[in-house]
Short mmCIF file of N, CA and C in Angstrom, two decimals:
data_model
loop_
_atom_site.label_atom_id
_atom_site.label_comp_id
_atom_site.label_asym_id
_atom_site.label_seq_id
_atom_site.Cartn_x
_atom_site.Cartn_y
_atom_site.Cartn_z
N MET A 16 0.86 -1.17 0.00
CA MET A 16 0.00 0.00 0.00
C MET A 16 0.90 1.22 0.00
N ASP A 17 1.16 1.78 -1.16
CA ASP A 17 2.01 2.95 -1.30
C ASP A 17 1.15 4.20 -1.15
N CYS A 18 1.32 4.91 -0.04
CA CYS A 18 0.47 6.06 0.28
C CYS A 18 0.60 7.18 -0.74
N ARG A 19 1.69 7.23 -1.50
CA ARG A 19 1.84 8.29 -2.49
C ARG A 19 0.88 8.11 -3.65
N HIS A 20 0.43 6.88 -3.89
CA HIS A 20 -0.45 6.61 -5.02
C HIS A 20 -1.85 6.24 -4.59
N GLN A 21 -2.14 6.30 -3.33
CA GLN A 21 -3.44 5.92 -2.81
C GLN A 21 -4.17 7.15 -2.29
N PRO A 22 -5.50 7.17 -2.35
CA PRO A 22 -6.25 8.28 -1.76
C PRO A 22 -6.00 8.32 -0.26
N THR A 23 -6.16 9.47 0.33
CA THR A 23 -5.88 9.60 1.75
C THR A 23 -7.09 9.24 2.61
N HIS A 24 -8.27 9.18 2.02
CA HIS A 24 -9.47 8.90 2.80
C HIS A 24 -10.18 7.65 2.26
N TRP A 25 -10.49 6.75 3.17
CA TRP A 25 -11.15 5.49 2.83
C TRP A 25 -12.38 5.33 3.70
N LYS A 26 -13.32 4.53 3.24
CA LYS A 26 -14.50 4.19 4.03
C LYS A 26 -14.79 2.71 3.82
N PRO A 27 -15.51 2.08 4.78
CA PRO A 27 -15.87 0.67 4.58
C PRO A 27 -16.88 0.54 3.45
N SER A 28 -16.80 -0.54 2.73
CA SER A 28 -17.79 -0.83 1.70
C SER A 28 -19.14 -1.11 2.36
N LYS A 29 -20.21 -0.76 1.67
CA LYS A 29 -21.57 -1.05 2.15
C LYS A 29 -21.88 -2.54 2.00
N TYR A 30 -21.06 -3.26 1.26
CA TYR A 30 -21.37 -4.63 0.90
C TYR A 30 -20.54 -5.67 1.65
N ASN A 31 -19.98 -5.28 2.79
CA ASN A 31 -19.18 -6.20 3.60
C ASN A 31 -20.06 -7.07 4.48
N TRP A 32 -19.70 -8.33 4.57
CA TRP A 32 -20.28 -9.27 5.54
C TRP A 32 -19.14 -9.69 6.45
N ILE A 33 -19.27 -9.43 7.73
CA ILE A 33 -18.26 -9.80 8.71
C ILE A 33 -18.72 -11.09 9.37
N LEU A 34 -17.95 -12.16 9.18
CA LEU A 34 -18.38 -13.49 9.57
C LEU A 34 -17.42 -14.12 10.58
N PRO A 35 -17.77 -14.11 11.87
CA PRO A 35 -16.94 -14.84 12.84
C PRO A 35 -17.03 -16.34 12.56
N ILE A 36 -15.91 -17.02 12.64
CA ILE A 36 -15.89 -18.46 12.38
C ILE A 36 -15.31 -19.14 13.61
N ASP A 37 -16.17 -19.81 14.37
CA ASP A 37 -15.76 -20.45 15.62
C ASP A 37 -14.63 -21.46 15.40
N ALA A 38 -14.65 -22.16 14.28
CA ALA A 38 -13.64 -23.16 14.01
C ALA A 38 -12.25 -22.55 13.82
N MET A 39 -12.19 -21.23 13.64
CA MET A 39 -10.91 -20.56 13.45
C MET A 39 -10.36 -20.02 14.77
N GLY A 40 -10.93 -20.44 15.90
CA GLY A 40 -10.42 -20.03 17.20
C GLY A 40 -10.53 -18.54 17.45
N GLY A 41 -11.64 -17.94 17.07
CA GLY A 41 -11.83 -16.51 17.28
C GLY A 41 -11.57 -15.69 16.04
N GLY A 42 -11.08 -16.31 15.00
CA GLY A 42 -10.85 -15.61 13.74
C GLY A 42 -12.15 -15.50 12.95
N GLY A 43 -12.03 -15.10 11.73
CA GLY A 43 -13.22 -14.98 10.91
C GLY A 43 -12.88 -14.56 9.49
N ALA A 44 -13.92 -14.25 8.75
CA ALA A 44 -13.77 -13.87 7.34
C ALA A 44 -14.55 -12.59 7.08
N ILE A 45 -14.09 -11.86 6.08
CA ILE A 45 -14.80 -10.70 5.59
C ILE A 45 -15.13 -11.00 4.14
N TYR A 46 -16.41 -10.98 3.80
CA TYR A 46 -16.86 -11.21 2.43
C TYR A 46 -17.42 -9.91 1.89
N ASN A 47 -17.06 -9.55 0.67
CA ASN A 47 -17.59 -8.36 0.04
C ASN A 47 -18.47 -8.79 -1.13
N ALA A 48 -19.76 -8.55 -1.00
CA ALA A 48 -20.71 -8.98 -2.02
C ALA A 48 -20.58 -8.17 -3.31
N TYR A 49 -19.98 -7.00 -3.24
CA TYR A 49 -19.80 -6.15 -4.43
C TYR A 49 -18.71 -6.72 -5.33
N THR A 50 -17.58 -7.12 -4.73
CA THR A 50 -16.46 -7.63 -5.52
C THR A 50 -16.41 -9.15 -5.57
N GLY A 51 -17.08 -9.81 -4.62
CA GLY A 51 -17.01 -11.26 -4.53
C GLY A 51 -15.77 -11.75 -3.79
N ALA A 52 -14.99 -10.83 -3.25
CA ALA A 52 -13.75 -11.20 -2.54
C ALA A 52 -14.06 -11.68 -1.13
N CYS A 53 -13.28 -12.63 -0.67
CA CYS A 53 -13.42 -13.14 0.69
C CYS A 53 -12.02 -13.29 1.28
N LEU A 54 -11.82 -12.70 2.46
CA LEU A 54 -10.53 -12.79 3.15
C LEU A 54 -10.75 -13.40 4.52
N ASP A 55 -9.88 -14.32 4.92
CA ASP A 55 -10.00 -14.88 6.26
C ASP A 55 -8.80 -14.46 7.10
N PHE A 56 -9.06 -14.29 8.39
CA PHE A 56 -8.05 -13.76 9.30
C PHE A 56 -8.04 -14.54 10.60
N GLY A 57 -6.87 -14.60 11.23
CA GLY A 57 -6.75 -15.17 12.56
C GLY A 57 -7.37 -14.24 13.59
N GLU A 58 -7.40 -14.68 14.83
CA GLU A 58 -8.11 -13.96 15.89
C GLU A 58 -7.68 -12.50 16.05
N ASN A 59 -6.40 -12.24 16.17
CA ASN A 59 -5.93 -10.87 16.41
C ASN A 59 -6.24 -9.94 15.25
N ASP A 60 -5.90 -10.37 14.03
CA ASP A 60 -6.18 -9.53 12.86
C ASP A 60 -7.67 -9.34 12.66
N PHE A 61 -8.45 -10.41 12.86
CA PHE A 61 -9.90 -10.31 12.67
C PHE A 61 -10.51 -9.31 13.65
N ARG A 62 -10.06 -9.35 14.90
CA ARG A 62 -10.58 -8.42 15.91
C ARG A 62 -10.29 -6.97 15.52
N ARG A 63 -9.07 -6.71 15.06
CA ARG A 63 -8.68 -5.35 14.66
C ARG A 63 -9.42 -4.90 13.41
N ILE A 64 -9.56 -5.79 12.43
CA ILE A 64 -10.25 -5.43 11.20
C ILE A 64 -11.73 -5.19 11.45
N LYS A 65 -12.32 -6.02 12.29
CA LYS A 65 -13.74 -5.83 12.64
C LYS A 65 -13.94 -4.47 13.30
N ALA A 66 -13.06 -4.10 14.21
CA ALA A 66 -13.14 -2.78 14.87
C ALA A 66 -12.96 -1.67 13.84
N LEU A 67 -12.05 -1.85 12.91
CA LEU A 67 -11.80 -0.85 11.88
C LEU A 67 -13.03 -0.65 11.00
N LEU A 68 -13.63 -1.76 10.53
CA LEU A 68 -14.78 -1.67 9.62
C LEU A 68 -16.06 -1.23 10.32
N ASN A 69 -16.16 -1.48 11.61
CA ASN A 69 -17.36 -1.09 12.37
C ASN A 69 -17.21 0.26 13.06
N SER A 70 -16.10 0.94 12.83
CA SER A 70 -15.85 2.22 13.47
C SER A 70 -16.92 3.24 13.09
N THR A 71 -17.23 4.13 13.99
CA THR A 71 -18.23 5.18 13.71
C THR A 71 -17.58 6.41 13.10
N GLN A 72 -16.28 6.38 12.88
CA GLN A 72 -15.59 7.51 12.24
C GLN A 72 -16.03 7.62 10.78
N ASP A 73 -15.94 8.82 10.22
CA ASP A 73 -16.29 9.04 8.81
C ASP A 73 -15.33 8.33 7.86
N THR A 74 -14.06 8.31 8.23
CA THR A 74 -13.07 7.67 7.39
C THR A 74 -12.30 6.63 8.21
N ILE A 75 -11.66 5.73 7.51
CA ILE A 75 -10.94 4.64 8.14
C ILE A 75 -9.54 5.11 8.55
N ASP A 76 -9.15 4.74 9.75
CA ASP A 76 -7.81 5.02 10.25
C ASP A 76 -7.04 3.70 10.27
N PHE A 77 -6.20 3.49 9.25
CA PHE A 77 -5.45 2.24 9.14
C PHE A 77 -4.48 2.05 10.29
N HIS A 78 -4.18 3.08 11.05
CA HIS A 78 -3.28 2.93 12.19
C HIS A 78 -3.86 2.00 13.25
N LEU A 79 -5.19 1.80 13.24
CA LEU A 79 -5.81 0.87 14.18
C LEU A 79 -5.33 -0.56 13.95
N LEU A 80 -4.75 -0.82 12.79
CA LEU A 80 -4.26 -2.17 12.48
C LEU A 80 -2.86 -2.41 13.02
N GLY A 81 -2.25 -1.37 13.60
CA GLY A 81 -0.93 -1.54 14.20
C GLY A 81 0.15 -1.83 13.17
N ASP A 82 1.07 -2.72 13.55
CA ASP A 82 2.21 -3.05 12.68
C ASP A 82 1.79 -3.73 11.39
N SER A 83 0.58 -4.27 11.36
CA SER A 83 0.10 -4.99 10.18
C SER A 83 -0.67 -4.08 9.22
N ALA A 84 -0.61 -2.77 9.43
CA ALA A 84 -1.42 -1.83 8.64
C ALA A 84 -1.18 -1.96 7.14
N ILE A 85 0.07 -2.10 6.72
CA ILE A 85 0.35 -2.14 5.28
C ILE A 85 -0.18 -3.41 4.63
N PRO A 86 0.16 -4.62 5.12
CA PRO A 86 -0.38 -5.81 4.44
C PRO A 86 -1.89 -5.96 4.60
N LEU A 87 -2.43 -5.71 5.79
CA LEU A 87 -3.87 -5.86 6.00
C LEU A 87 -4.65 -4.79 5.25
N GLY A 88 -4.18 -3.54 5.32
CA GLY A 88 -4.84 -2.46 4.59
C GLY A 88 -4.83 -2.71 3.10
N GLY A 89 -3.69 -3.19 2.58
CA GLY A 89 -3.60 -3.51 1.16
C GLY A 89 -4.57 -4.61 0.76
N ALA A 90 -4.72 -5.62 1.61
CA ALA A 90 -5.66 -6.71 1.33
C ALA A 90 -7.10 -6.20 1.33
N LEU A 91 -7.43 -5.33 2.28
CA LEU A 91 -8.79 -4.79 2.36
C LEU A 91 -9.10 -3.91 1.14
N ILE A 92 -8.11 -3.15 0.69
CA ILE A 92 -8.31 -2.31 -0.50
C ILE A 92 -8.47 -3.19 -1.74
N ALA A 93 -7.58 -4.17 -1.91
CA ALA A 93 -7.62 -5.05 -3.07
C ALA A 93 -8.93 -5.85 -3.13
N GLY A 94 -9.45 -6.24 -1.95
CA GLY A 94 -10.69 -7.00 -1.91
C GLY A 94 -11.95 -6.16 -1.99
N GLY A 95 -11.79 -4.83 -1.98
CA GLY A 95 -12.95 -3.96 -2.06
C GLY A 95 -13.67 -3.79 -0.73
N MET A 96 -13.06 -4.26 0.36
CA MET A 96 -13.68 -4.11 1.68
C MET A 96 -13.65 -2.66 2.15
N VAL A 97 -12.69 -1.90 1.65
CA VAL A 97 -12.66 -0.46 1.85
C VAL A 97 -12.56 0.20 0.48
N VAL A 98 -13.22 1.33 0.34
CA VAL A 98 -13.25 2.05 -0.94
C VAL A 98 -12.90 3.51 -0.70
N GLU A 99 -12.56 4.21 -1.76
CA GLU A 99 -12.27 5.63 -1.65
C GLU A 99 -13.48 6.34 -1.05
N TYR A 100 -13.21 7.33 -0.22
CA TYR A 100 -14.28 8.01 0.52
C TYR A 100 -15.37 8.56 -0.40
N GLY A 101 -15.05 9.12 -1.54
CA GLY A 101 -16.05 9.71 -2.42
C GLY A 101 -16.70 8.74 -3.39
N PHE A 102 -16.29 7.47 -3.35
CA PHE A 102 -16.81 6.48 -4.31
C PHE A 102 -18.23 6.08 -3.94
N ASP A 103 -19.14 6.15 -4.91
CA ASP A 103 -20.54 5.78 -4.71
C ASP A 103 -20.74 4.36 -5.27
N GLU A 104 -20.71 3.38 -4.38
CA GLU A 104 -20.81 1.98 -4.81
C GLU A 104 -22.15 1.69 -5.49
N LEU A 105 -23.22 2.26 -4.97
CA LEU A 105 -24.54 2.00 -5.54
C LEU A 105 -24.64 2.55 -6.97
N ALA A 106 -24.14 3.76 -7.20
CA ALA A 106 -24.16 4.34 -8.54
C ALA A 106 -23.30 3.52 -9.49
N ASP A 107 -22.14 3.05 -9.01
CA ASP A 107 -21.27 2.25 -9.85
C ASP A 107 -21.91 0.90 -10.17
N LEU A 108 -22.56 0.30 -9.18
CA LEU A 108 -23.26 -0.97 -9.41
C LEU A 108 -24.38 -0.79 -10.42
N GLU A 109 -25.11 0.30 -10.31
CA GLU A 109 -26.19 0.60 -11.26
C GLU A 109 -25.62 0.74 -12.67
N LYS A 110 -24.49 1.43 -12.78
CA LYS A 110 -23.83 1.60 -14.09
C LYS A 110 -23.39 0.25 -14.64
N ARG A 111 -22.83 -0.60 -13.77
CA ARG A 111 -22.40 -1.94 -14.21
C ARG A 111 -23.58 -2.78 -14.68
N ILE A 112 -24.69 -2.72 -13.95
CA ILE A 112 -25.87 -3.50 -14.32
C ILE A 112 -26.41 -3.02 -15.67
N ASN A 113 -26.48 -1.71 -15.84
CA ASN A 113 -26.98 -1.17 -17.11
C ASN A 113 -26.07 -1.52 -18.27
N SER A 114 -24.75 -1.54 -18.04
CA SER A 114 -23.84 -1.90 -19.12
C SER A 114 -23.96 -3.38 -19.48
N LYS A 115 -24.35 -4.21 -18.52
CA LYS A 115 -24.49 -5.65 -18.77
C LYS A 115 -25.73 -5.95 -19.63
N LYS A 116 -26.64 -4.99 -19.71
CA LYS A 116 -27.85 -5.20 -20.52
C LYS A 116 -27.49 -5.36 -21.99
N ILE A 117 -26.36 -4.78 -22.40
CA ILE A 117 -25.95 -4.89 -23.80
C ILE A 117 -24.68 -5.73 -23.95
N ASP A 118 -24.18 -6.27 -22.86
CA ASP A 118 -22.96 -7.08 -22.87
C ASP A 118 -23.33 -8.53 -23.16
N GLU A 119 -22.43 -9.25 -23.81
CA GLU A 119 -22.70 -10.65 -24.13
C GLU A 119 -22.43 -11.59 -22.97
N PHE A 120 -21.73 -11.11 -21.93
CA PHE A 120 -21.42 -11.95 -20.79
C PHE A 120 -22.47 -11.75 -19.71
N PRO A 121 -22.86 -12.80 -19.01
CA PRO A 121 -23.92 -12.67 -17.99
C PRO A 121 -23.43 -11.93 -16.75
N LEU A 122 -24.36 -11.30 -16.08
CA LEU A 122 -24.10 -10.63 -14.81
C LEU A 122 -24.21 -11.67 -13.70
N VAL A 123 -23.30 -11.64 -12.75
CA VAL A 123 -23.33 -12.57 -11.63
C VAL A 123 -23.99 -11.87 -10.46
N LEU A 124 -24.93 -12.54 -9.82
CA LEU A 124 -25.65 -11.97 -8.68
C LEU A 124 -25.52 -12.93 -7.51
N THR A 125 -25.15 -12.41 -6.35
CA THR A 125 -25.05 -13.21 -5.14
C THR A 125 -26.18 -12.82 -4.21
N ILE A 126 -26.98 -13.80 -3.79
CA ILE A 126 -28.08 -13.55 -2.86
C ILE A 126 -27.79 -14.34 -1.59
N THR A 127 -27.79 -13.65 -0.46
CA THR A 127 -27.57 -14.29 0.83
C THR A 127 -28.83 -14.10 1.65
N PRO A 128 -29.75 -15.09 1.66
CA PRO A 128 -31.02 -14.90 2.36
C PRO A 128 -30.87 -14.79 3.88
N THR A 129 -30.06 -15.66 4.47
CA THR A 129 -29.85 -15.67 5.92
C THR A 129 -28.66 -16.55 6.21
N PHE A 130 -28.02 -16.32 7.33
CA PHE A 130 -26.88 -17.17 7.69
C PHE A 130 -27.33 -18.53 8.20
N SER A 131 -28.60 -18.68 8.55
CA SER A 131 -29.06 -19.97 9.05
C SER A 131 -29.71 -20.81 7.95
N CYS A 132 -29.56 -20.39 6.71
CA CYS A 132 -30.12 -21.15 5.59
C CYS A 132 -29.37 -22.47 5.44
N ASN A 133 -30.10 -23.58 5.33
CA ASN A 133 -29.47 -24.88 5.14
C ASN A 133 -29.66 -25.41 3.71
N LEU A 134 -30.15 -24.55 2.83
CA LEU A 134 -30.39 -24.90 1.43
C LEU A 134 -31.30 -26.12 1.31
N GLY A 135 -32.20 -26.30 2.27
CA GLY A 135 -33.05 -27.48 2.28
C GLY A 135 -34.52 -27.22 2.02
N CYS A 136 -34.90 -26.00 1.68
CA CYS A 136 -36.32 -25.70 1.46
C CYS A 136 -36.78 -26.30 0.14
N SER A 137 -37.89 -26.98 0.17
CA SER A 137 -38.39 -27.64 -1.03
C SER A 137 -38.81 -26.63 -2.09
N TYR A 138 -39.22 -25.42 -1.69
CA TYR A 138 -39.63 -24.43 -2.68
C TYR A 138 -38.45 -23.72 -3.33
N CYS A 139 -37.25 -23.91 -2.81
CA CYS A 139 -36.06 -23.28 -3.42
C CYS A 139 -35.44 -24.16 -4.50
N PHE A 140 -35.65 -25.45 -4.44
CA PHE A 140 -34.98 -26.35 -5.35
C PHE A 140 -35.99 -27.27 -6.02
N VAL A 141 -36.03 -27.23 -7.33
CA VAL A 141 -36.94 -28.06 -8.11
C VAL A 141 -36.49 -29.51 -8.01
N GLY A 142 -37.43 -30.39 -7.78
CA GLY A 142 -37.14 -31.82 -7.76
C GLY A 142 -36.67 -32.37 -6.45
N LYS A 143 -36.63 -31.58 -5.41
CA LYS A 143 -36.20 -32.08 -4.10
C LYS A 143 -37.30 -32.98 -3.54
N LYS A 144 -36.91 -34.15 -3.10
CA LYS A 144 -37.88 -35.10 -2.55
C LYS A 144 -38.15 -34.76 -1.11
N LYS A 145 -39.42 -34.80 -0.71
CA LYS A 145 -39.78 -34.57 0.68
C LYS A 145 -39.65 -35.87 1.44
N VAL A 146 -39.14 -35.77 2.66
CA VAL A 146 -38.93 -36.96 3.48
C VAL A 146 -40.14 -37.17 4.36
#
């Protein structure tokens, strides 16, 4: 993360899902539905990143990440978990959707109904046998 070539103000993406994973011993993952990127972190990094993304400040202070600010901040930027402060994700998404109307490649859409979904509803899947 070279600060000379990066904007000075960042904000969390509106499309982040912060997912604690008990099997990771207190760690977790950050999924960004806008970019499709998913990053997993150990307990210490996950705790700091969660605090950073949930901060009530207007802009992100990468110093909260401590000595790991450069690699972790770079990963968050590359994954789209943080975006430039003036970037309007919704307007950009709308522009992308409209451009796909004339594009030959399909648009990918991710729908996350609930974290407790077991993909077992008979009305969601055609041909599922009822027990």
